[in-house]
Amino acid sequence: MSRKKIYSTELKLKIISEYLDGNLGFEQLALKYHIGSTVDVRKWVAIYQKHGFEGLDKRSRTYTGDFKVSVVEYMHNAGTSLFETATHFNIPSKDSIKRWERIYYEEGKEALYKDRRGRIGKMGVKRPIKPKNDIQTNEDLLAEVQRLRMENEYLKKLNALVQEREKYKKPTK
């Protein structure tokens, strides 16, 4: 899986200004500057138009549960797409909104307040202790084992008797 290339803010501003000048479209700009996707160029222009220079500055962000709930509810009340919602709230990845939406509808709005970053730790998790078999269960098991042993002995003796009978029935020459 390839990592997404990170472009400098200066390059983004240069591409945006060329687009706003009206000389080139998204596809031509993506080809000219060797951008992997026209979606990136389109997203940069939309974010710049909505939030200005500050919108282009990518920082690692942590969102509160209230913010996530408001984003999902805004998207459905306003009828906007993932892309439009991400642009409106200046969220770098529409996949974040898609994940929030899934959690919202599968687990409820309260689930968006949980911190889900990182791997689940195994050190703090206590495994449930298996209950020890009580005396009655042990007695039942011992009785069943004894019954099965008796049944096994009975079948062995029966088999020996059948084989002995077969032996006498065969005529000898």
JSON list of C-alpha atoms in Angstrom, two decimals:
[
{"chain": "A", "resi": 1, "resn": "MET", "atom": "CA", "xyz": [0.00, 0.00, 0.00]},
{"chain": "A", "resi": 2, "resn": "SER", "atom": "CA", "xyz": [1.53, 3.32, -1.02]},
{"chain": "A", "resi": 3, "resn": "ARG", "atom": "CA", "xyz": [1.53, 6.32, 1.25]},
{"chain": "A", "resi": 4, "resn": "LYS", "atom": "CA", "xyz": [-0.13, 9.51, 0.15]},
{"chain": "A", "resi": 5, "resn": "LYS", "atom": "CA", "xyz": [2.35, 12.16, -0.90]},
{"chain": "A", "resi": 6, "resn": "ILE", "atom": "CA", "xyz": [2.37, 15.33, 1.15]},
{"chain": "A", "resi": 7, "resn": "TYR", "atom": "CA", "xyz": [2.58, 18.56, -0.83]},
{"chain": "A", "resi": 8, "resn": "SER", "atom": "CA", "xyz": [3.91, 21.83, 0.53]},
{"chain": "A", "resi": 9, "resn": "THR", "atom": "CA", "xyz": [1.57, 24.71, 1.25]},
{"chain": "A", "resi": 10, "resn": "GLU", "atom": "CA", "xyz": [3.52, 26.88, -1.22]},
{"chain": "A", "resi": 11, "resn": "LEU", "atom": "CA", "xyz": [2.93, 24.41, -4.07]},
{"chain": "A", "resi": 12, "resn": "LYS", "atom": "CA", "xyz": [-0.76, 24.21, -3.19]},
{"chain": "A", "resi": 13, "resn": "LEU", "atom": "CA", "xyz": [-1.04, 28.02, -3.27]},
{"chain": "A", "resi": 14, "resn": "LYS", "atom": "CA", "xyz": [0.74, 28.16, -6.63]},
{"chain": "A", "resi": 15, "resn": "ILE", "atom": "CA", "xyz": [-1.63, 25.58, -8.14]},
{"chain": "A", "resi": 16, "resn": "ILE", "atom": "CA", "xyz": [-4.68, 27.31, -6.64]},
{"chain": "A", "resi": 17, "resn": "SER", "atom": "CA", "xyz": [-3.66, 30.70, -8.01]},
{"chain": "A", "resi": 18, "resn": "GLU", "atom": "CA", "xyz": [-3.16, 29.22, -11.48]},
{"chain": "A", "resi": 19, "resn": "TYR", "atom": "CA", "xyz": [-6.60, 27.63, -11.30]},
{"chain": "A", "resi": 20, "resn": "LEU", "atom": "CA", "xyz": [-8.24, 30.84, -10.11]},
{"chain": "A", "resi": 21, "resn": "ASP", "atom": "CA", "xyz": [-6.56, 32.76, -12.94]},
{"chain": "A", "resi": 22, "resn": "GLY", "atom": "CA", "xyz": [-8.66, 30.57, -15.22]},
{"chain": "A", "resi": 23, "resn": "ASN", "atom": "CA", "xyz": [-5.82, 29.38, -17.44]},
{"chain": "A", "resi": 24, "resn": "LEU", "atom": "CA", "xyz": [-5.88, 25.68, -16.57]},
{"chain": "A", "resi": 25, "resn": "GLY", "atom": "CA", "xyz": [-8.39, 23.19, -15.19]},
{"chain": "A", "resi": 26, "resn": "PHE", "atom": "CA", "xyz": [-7.98, 20.58, -12.48]},
{"chain": "A", "resi": 27, "resn": "GLU", "atom": "CA", "xyz": [-6.74, 17.86, -14.82]},
{"chain": "A", "resi": 28, "resn": "GLN", "atom": "CA", "xyz": [-4.18, 20.06, -16.60]},
{"chain": "A", "resi": 29, "resn": "LEU", "atom": "CA", "xyz": [-2.81, 21.33, -13.28]},
{"chain": "A", "resi": 30, "resn": "ALA", "atom": "CA", "xyz": [-2.54, 17.79, -11.90]},
{"chain": "A", "resi": 31, "resn": "LEU", "atom": "CA", "xyz": [-0.58, 16.73, -14.99]},
{"chain": "A", "resi": 32, "resn": "LYS", "atom": "CA", "xyz": [1.61, 19.85, -15.00]},
{"chain": "A", "resi": 33, "resn": "TYR", "atom": "CA", "xyz": [2.67, 19.48, -11.36]},
{"chain": "A", "resi": 34, "resn": "HIS", "atom": "CA", "xyz": [2.65, 15.66, -11.29]},
{"chain": "A", "resi": 35, "resn": "ILE", "atom": "CA", "xyz": [-0.12, 15.47, -8.73]},
{"chain": "A", "resi": 36, "resn": "GLY", "atom": "CA", "xyz": [-1.50, 11.94, -8.48]},
{"chain": "A", "resi": 37, "resn": "SER", "atom": "CA", "xyz": [-5.16, 12.91, -8.60]},
{"chain": "A", "resi": 38, "resn": "THR", "atom": "CA", "xyz": [-7.32, 15.76, -9.81]},
{"chain": "A", "resi": 39, "resn": "VAL", "atom": "CA", "xyz": [-9.37, 15.22, -6.64]},
{"chain": "A", "resi": 40, "resn": "ASP", "atom": "CA", "xyz": [-6.50, 16.68, -4.61]},
{"chain": "A", "resi": 41, "resn": "VAL", "atom": "CA", "xyz": [-6.40, 19.85, -6.71]},
{"chain": "A", "resi": 42, "resn": "ARG", "atom": "CA", "xyz": [-10.17, 20.21, -6.57]},
{"chain": "A", "resi": 43, "resn": "LYS", "atom": "CA", "xyz": [-10.12, 19.73, -2.78]},
{"chain": "A", "resi": 44, "resn": "TRP", "atom": "CA", "xyz": [-7.37, 22.34, -2.30]},
{"chain": "A", "resi": 45, "resn": "VAL", "atom": "CA", "xyz": [-9.27, 24.92, -4.34]},
{"chain": "A", "resi": 46, "resn": "ALA", "atom": "CA", "xyz": [-12.52, 24.27, -2.45]},
{"chain": "A", "resi": 47, "resn": "ILE", "atom": "CA", "xyz": [-10.81, 24.48, 0.95]},
{"chain": "A", "resi": 48, "resn": "TYR", "atom": "CA", "xyz": [-8.97, 27.67, -0.04]},
{"chain": "A", "resi": 49, "resn": "GLN", "atom": "CA", "xyz": [-12.20, 29.29, -1.21]},
{"chain": "A", "resi": 50, "resn": "LYS", "atom": "CA", "xyz": [-14.00, 28.35, 2.01]},
{"chain": "A", "resi": 51, "resn": "HIS", "atom": "CA", "xyz": [-11.27, 28.80, 4.65]},
{"chain": "A", "resi": 52, "resn": "GLY", "atom": "CA", "xyz": [-8.46, 30.75, 3.02]},
{"chain": "A", "resi": 53, "resn": "PHE", "atom": "CA", "xyz": [-4.75, 30.11, 3.59]},
{"chain": "A", "resi": 54, "resn": "GLU", "atom": "CA", "xyz": [-5.29, 28.62, 7.07]},
{"chain": "A", "resi": 55, "resn": "GLY", "atom": "CA", "xyz": [-7.41, 25.85, 5.61]},
{"chain": "A", "resi": 56, "resn": "LEU", "atom": "CA", "xyz": [-4.48, 24.53, 3.58]},
{"chain": "A", "resi": 57, "resn": "ASP", "atom": "CA", "xyz": [-2.21, 24.14, 6.56]},
{"chain": "A", "resi": 58, "resn": "LYS", "atom": "CA", "xyz": [-2.44, 20.47, 7.52]},
{"chain": "A", "resi": 59, "resn": "ARG", "atom": "CA", "xyz": [-2.00, 19.73, 11.17]},
{"chain": "A", "resi": 60, "resn": "SER", "atom": "CA", "xyz": [-2.71, 16.64, 13.11]},
{"chain": "A", "resi": 61, "resn": "ARG", "atom": "CA", "xyz": [-6.10, 17.23, 14.66]},
{"chain": "A", "resi": 62, "resn": "THR", "atom": "CA", "xyz": [-8.12, 15.55, 17.34]},
{"chain": "A", "resi": 63, "resn": "TYR", "atom": "CA", "xyz": [-11.85, 16.08, 17.23]},
{"chain": "A", "resi": 64, "resn": "THR", "atom": "CA", "xyz": [-14.24, 16.09, 20.16]},
{"chain": "A", "resi": 65, "resn": "GLY", "atom": "CA", "xyz": [-17.29, 13.86, 20.32]},
{"chain": "A", "resi": 66, "resn": "ASP", "atom": "CA", "xyz": [-19.58, 16.90, 20.09]},
{"chain": "A", "resi": 67, "resn": "PHE", "atom": "CA", "xyz": [-17.82, 18.04, 16.91]},
{"chain": "A", "resi": 68, "resn": "LYS", "atom": "CA", "xyz": [-18.14, 14.59, 15.31]},
{"chain": "A", "resi": 69, "resn": "VAL", "atom": "CA", "xyz": [-21.84, 14.40, 16.13]},
{"chain": "A", "resi": 70, "resn": "SER", "atom": "CA", "xyz": [-22.44, 17.89, 14.73]},
{"chain": "A", "resi": 71, "resn": "VAL", "atom": "CA", "xyz": [-20.59, 17.02, 11.50]},
{"chain": "A", "resi": 72, "resn": "VAL", "atom": "CA", "xyz": [-22.64, 13.86, 10.89]},
{"chain": "A", "resi": 73, "resn": "GLU", "atom": "CA", "xyz": [-25.91, 15.59, 11.74]},
{"chain": "A", "resi": 74, "resn": "TYR", "atom": "CA", "xyz": [-25.04, 18.59, 9.55]},
{"chain": "A", "resi": 75, "resn": "MET", "atom": "CA", "xyz": [-24.27, 16.31, 6.61]},
{"chain": "A", "resi": 76, "resn": "HIS", "atom": "CA", "xyz": [-27.63, 14.56, 6.84]},
{"chain": "A", "resi": 77, "resn": "ASN", "atom": "CA", "xyz": [-29.72, 17.63, 7.66]},
{"chain": "A", "resi": 78, "resn": "ALA", "atom": "CA", "xyz": [-28.15, 19.72, 4.89]},
{"chain": "A", "resi": 79, "resn": "GLY", "atom": "CA", "xyz": [-27.99, 16.79, 2.44]},
{"chain": "A", "resi": 80, "resn": "THR", "atom": "CA", "xyz": [-24.33, 17.47, 1.60]},
{"chain": "A", "resi": 81, "resn": "SER", "atom": "CA", "xyz": [-21.86, 14.91, 0.29]},
{"chain": "A", "resi": 82, "resn": "LEU", "atom": "CA", "xyz": [-18.81, 13.68, 2.17]},
{"chain": "A", "resi": 83, "resn": "PHE", "atom": "CA", "xyz": [-16.59, 15.99, 0.11]},
{"chain": "A", "resi": 84, "resn": "GLU", "atom": "CA", "xyz": [-18.76, 19.05, 0.72]},
{"chain": "A", "resi": 85, "resn": "THR", "atom": "CA", "xyz": [-18.99, 18.32, 4.43]},
{"chain": "A", "resi": 86, "resn": "ALA", "atom": "CA", "xyz": [-15.22, 17.83, 4.73]},
{"chain": "A", "resi": 87, "resn": "THR", "atom": "CA", "xyz": [-14.68, 21.14, 2.95]},
{"chain": "A", "resi": 88, "resn": "HIS", "atom": "CA", "xyz": [-17.26, 22.95, 5.08]},
{"chain": "A", "resi": 89, "resn": "PHE", "atom": "CA", "xyz": [-15.66, 21.83, 8.36]},
{"chain": "A", "resi": 90, "resn": "ASN", "atom": "CA", "xyz": [-12.08, 21.85, 7.00]},
{"chain": "A", "resi": 91, "resn": "ILE", "atom": "CA", "xyz": [-11.52, 18.17, 7.70]},
{"chain": "A", "resi": 92, "resn": "PRO", "atom": "CA", "xyz": [-8.58, 16.87, 5.65]},
{"chain": "A", "resi": 93, "resn": "SER", "atom": "CA", "xyz": [-10.05, 13.43, 4.96]},
{"chain": "A", "resi": 94, "resn": "LYS", "atom": "CA", "xyz": [-13.60, 12.61, 3.99]},
{"chain": "A", "resi": 95, "resn": "ASP", "atom": "CA", "xyz": [-12.87, 9.05, 5.15]},
{"chain": "A", "resi": 96, "resn": "SER", "atom": "CA", "xyz": [-12.95, 10.34, 8.74]},
{"chain": "A", "resi": 97, "resn": "ILE", "atom": "CA", "xyz": [-16.50, 11.55, 8.22]},
{"chain": "A", "resi": 98, "resn": "LYS", "atom": "CA", "xyz": [-17.46, 8.24, 6.60]},
{"chain": "A", "resi": 99, "resn": "ARG", "atom": "CA", "xyz": [-16.11, 6.38, 9.65]},
{"chain": "A", "resi": 100, "resn": "TRP", "atom": "CA", "xyz": [-17.96, 8.73, 12.05]},
{"chain": "A", "resi": 101, "resn": "GLU", "atom": "CA", "xyz": [-21.18, 8.24, 10.10]},
{"chain": "A", "resi": 102, "resn": "ARG", "atom": "CA", "xyz": [-20.86, 4.44, 10.28]},
{"chain": "A", "resi": 103, "resn": "ILE", "atom": "CA", "xyz": [-20.22, 4.57, 14.03]},
{"chain": "A", "resi": 104, "resn": "TYR", "atom": "CA", "xyz": [-23.12, 7.02, 14.51]},
{"chain": "A", "resi": 105, "resn": "TYR", "atom": "CA", "xyz": [-25.64, 4.73, 12.81]},
{"chain": "A", "resi": 106, "resn": "GLU", "atom": "CA", "xyz": [-24.31, 1.34, 13.97]},
{"chain": "A", "resi": 107, "resn": "GLU", "atom": "CA", "xyz": [-23.43, 2.11, 17.59]},
{"chain": "A", "resi": 108, "resn": "GLY", "atom": "CA", "xyz": [-25.26, 5.34, 18.34]},
{"chain": "A", "resi": 109, "resn": "LYS", "atom": "CA", "xyz": [-24.20, 8.91, 18.88]},
{"chain": "A", "resi": 110, "resn": "GLU", "atom": "CA", "xyz": [-22.62, 8.14, 22.28]},
{"chain": "A", "resi": 111, "resn": "ALA", "atom": "CA", "xyz": [-20.03, 5.91, 20.57]},
{"chain": "A", "resi": 112, "resn": "LEU", "atom": "CA", "xyz": [-18.48, 9.00, 18.91]},
{"chain": "A", "resi": 113, "resn": "TYR", "atom": "CA", "xyz": [-17.39, 10.23, 22.34]},
{"chain": "A", "resi": 114, "resn": "LYS", "atom": "CA", "xyz": [-15.13, 7.21, 22.86]},
{"chain": "A", "resi": 115, "resn": "ASP", "atom": "CA", "xyz": [-11.44, 7.53, 22.06]},
{"chain": "A", "resi": 116, "resn": "ARG", "atom": "CA", "xyz": [-10.66, 4.88, 19.43]},
{"chain": "A", "resi": 117, "resn": "ARG", "atom": "CA", "xyz": [-7.09, 5.77, 18.55]},
{"chain": "A", "resi": 118, "resn": "GLY", "atom": "CA", "xyz": [-4.31, 3.19, 18.71]},
{"chain": "A", "resi": 119, "resn": "ARG", "atom": "CA", "xyz": [-4.37, -0.51, 19.32]},
{"chain": "A", "resi": 120, "resn": "ILE", "atom": "CA", "xyz": [-6.30, -2.13, 22.09]},
{"chain": "A", "resi": 121, "resn": "GLY", "atom": "CA", "xyz": [-3.97, -2.80, 25.00]},
{"chain": "A", "resi": 122, "resn": "LYS", "atom": "CA", "xyz": [-3.69, -6.30, 26.37]},
{"chain": "A", "resi": 123, "resn": "MET", "atom": "CA", "xyz": [-1.88, -5.47, 29.59]},
{"chain": "A", "resi": 124, "resn": "GLY", "atom": "CA", "xyz": [-4.79, -3.80, 31.36]},
{"chain": "A", "resi": 125, "resn": "VAL", "atom": "CA", "xyz": [-7.43, -6.24, 30.19]},
{"chain": "A", "resi": 126, "resn": "LYS", "atom": "CA", "xyz": [-8.24, -8.90, 32.75]},
{"chain": "A", "resi": 127, "resn": "ARG", "atom": "CA", "xyz": [-9.29, -12.18, 31.31]},
{"chain": "A", "resi": 128, "resn": "PRO", "atom": "CA", "xyz": [-12.28, -13.78, 32.93]},
{"chain": "A", "resi": 129, "resn": "ILE", "atom": "CA", "xyz": [-11.33, -16.52, 35.34]},
{"chain": "A", "resi": 130, "resn": "LYS", "atom": "CA", "xyz": [-12.85, -19.86, 34.49]},
{"chain": "A", "resi": 131, "resn": "PRO", "atom": "CA", "xyz": [-15.09, -21.03, 37.28]},
{"chain": "A", "resi": 132, "resn": "LYS", "atom": "CA", "xyz": [-13.81, -24.12, 39.02]},
{"chain": "A", "resi": 133, "resn": "ASN", "atom": "CA", "xyz": [-15.96, -27.18, 38.63]},
{"chain": "A", "resi": 134, "resn": "ASP", "atom": "CA", "xyz": [-18.04, -27.78, 41.67]},
{"chain": "A", "resi": 135, "resn": "ILE", "atom": "CA", "xyz": [-18.12, -31.12, 43.44]},
{"chain": "A", "resi": 136, "resn": "GLN", "atom": "CA", "xyz": [-21.41, -32.20, 41.87]},
{"chain": "A", "resi": 137, "resn": "THR", "atom": "CA", "xyz": [-20.00, -31.74, 38.35]},
{"chain": "A", "resi": 138, "resn": "ASN", "atom": "CA", "xyz": [-16.90, -33.75, 39.25]},
{"chain": "A", "resi": 139, "resn": "GLU", "atom": "CA", "xyz": [-19.03, -36.57, 40.68]},
{"chain": "A", "resi": 140, "resn": "ASP", "atom": "CA", "xyz": [-21.18, -36.61, 37.55]},
{"chain": "A", "resi": 141, "resn": "LEU", "atom": "CA", "xyz": [-18.10, -36.84, 35.35]},
{"chain": "A", "resi": 142, "resn": "LEU", "atom": "CA", "xyz": [-16.60, -39.65, 37.41]},
{"chain": "A", "resi": 143, "resn": "ALA", "atom": "CA", "xyz": [-19.88, -41.59, 37.27]},
{"chain": "A", "resi": 144, "resn": "GLU", "atom": "CA", "xyz": [-20.01, -41.18, 33.49]},
{"chain": "A", "resi": 145, "resn": "VAL", "atom": "CA", "xyz": [-16.42, -42.36, 33.10]},
{"chain": "A", "resi": 146, "resn": "GLN", "atom": "CA", "xyz": [-17.17, -45.43, 35.25]},
{"chain": "A", "resi": 147, "resn": "ARG", "atom": "CA", "xyz": [-20.30, -46.20, 33.22]},
{"chain": "A", "resi": 148, "resn": "LEU", "atom": "CA", "xyz": [-18.38, -45.92, 29.94]},
{"chain": "A", "resi": 149, "resn": "ARG", "atom": "CA", "xyz": [-15.64, -48.22, 31.25]},
{"chain": "A", "resi": 150, "resn": "MET", "atom": "CA", "xyz": [-18.23, -50.85, 32.22]},
{"chain": "A", "resi": 151, "resn": "GLU", "atom": "CA", "xyz": [-19.88, -50.55, 28.82]},
{"chain": "A", "resi": 152, "resn": "ASN", "atom": "CA", "xyz": [-16.51, -50.97, 27.15]},
{"chain": "A", "resi": 153, "resn": "GLU", "atom": "CA", "xyz": [-15.73, -54.12, 29.20]},
{"chain": "A", "resi": 154, "resn": "TYR", "atom": "CA", "xyz": [-19.16, -55.56, 28.41]},
{"chain": "A", "resi": 155, "resn": "LEU", "atom": "CA", "xyz": [-18.66, -55.03, 24.66]},
{"chain": "A", "resi": 156, "resn": "LYS", "atom": "CA", "xyz": [-15.21, -56.64, 24.81]},
{"chain": "A", "resi": 157, "resn": "LYS", "atom": "CA", "xyz": [-16.62, -59.76, 26.52]},
{"chain": "A", "resi": 158, "resn": "LEU", "atom": "CA", "xyz": [-19.51, -59.91, 24.09]},
{"chain": "A", "resi": 159, "resn": "ASN", "atom": "CA", "xyz": [-17.08, -59.68, 21.18]},
{"chain": "A", "resi": 160, "resn": "ALA", "atom": "CA", "xyz": [-14.94, -62.47, 22.66]},
{"chain": "A", "resi": 161, "resn": "LEU", "atom": "CA", "xyz": [-18.00, -64.72, 23.04]},
{"chain": "A", "resi": 162, "resn": "VAL", "atom": "CA", "xyz": [-19.12, -64.05, 19.46]},
{"chain": "A", "resi": 163, "resn": "GLN", "atom": "CA", "xyz": [-15.66, -64.87, 18.14]},
{"chain": "A", "resi": 164, "resn": "GLU", "atom": "CA", "xyz": [-15.56, -68.09, 20.17]},
{"chain": "A", "resi": 165, "resn": "ARG", "atom": "CA", "xyz": [-18.97, -69.16, 18.83]},
{"chain": "A", "resi": 166, "resn": "GLU", "atom": "CA", "xyz": [-17.83, -68.42, 15.26]},
{"chain": "A", "resi": 167, "resn": "LYS", "atom": "CA", "xyz": [-14.78, -70.52, 15.86]},
{"chain": "A", "resi": 168, "resn": "TYR", "atom": "CA", "xyz": [-16.84, -73.60, 16.85]},
{"chain": "A", "resi": 169, "resn": "LYS", "atom": "CA", "xyz": [-19.37, -73.16, 14.05]},
{"chain": "A", "resi": 170, "resn": "LYS", "atom": "CA", "xyz": [-16.72, -73.45, 11.34]},
{"chain": "A", "resi": 171, "resn": "PRO", "atom": "CA", "xyz": [-16.33, -77.01, 10.21]},
{"chain": "A", "resi": 172, "resn": "THR", "atom": "CA", "xyz": [-12.77, -78.21, 10.34]},
{"chain": "A", "resi": 173, "resn": "LYS", "atom": "CA", "xyz": [-11.38, -80.38, 7.63]}
]
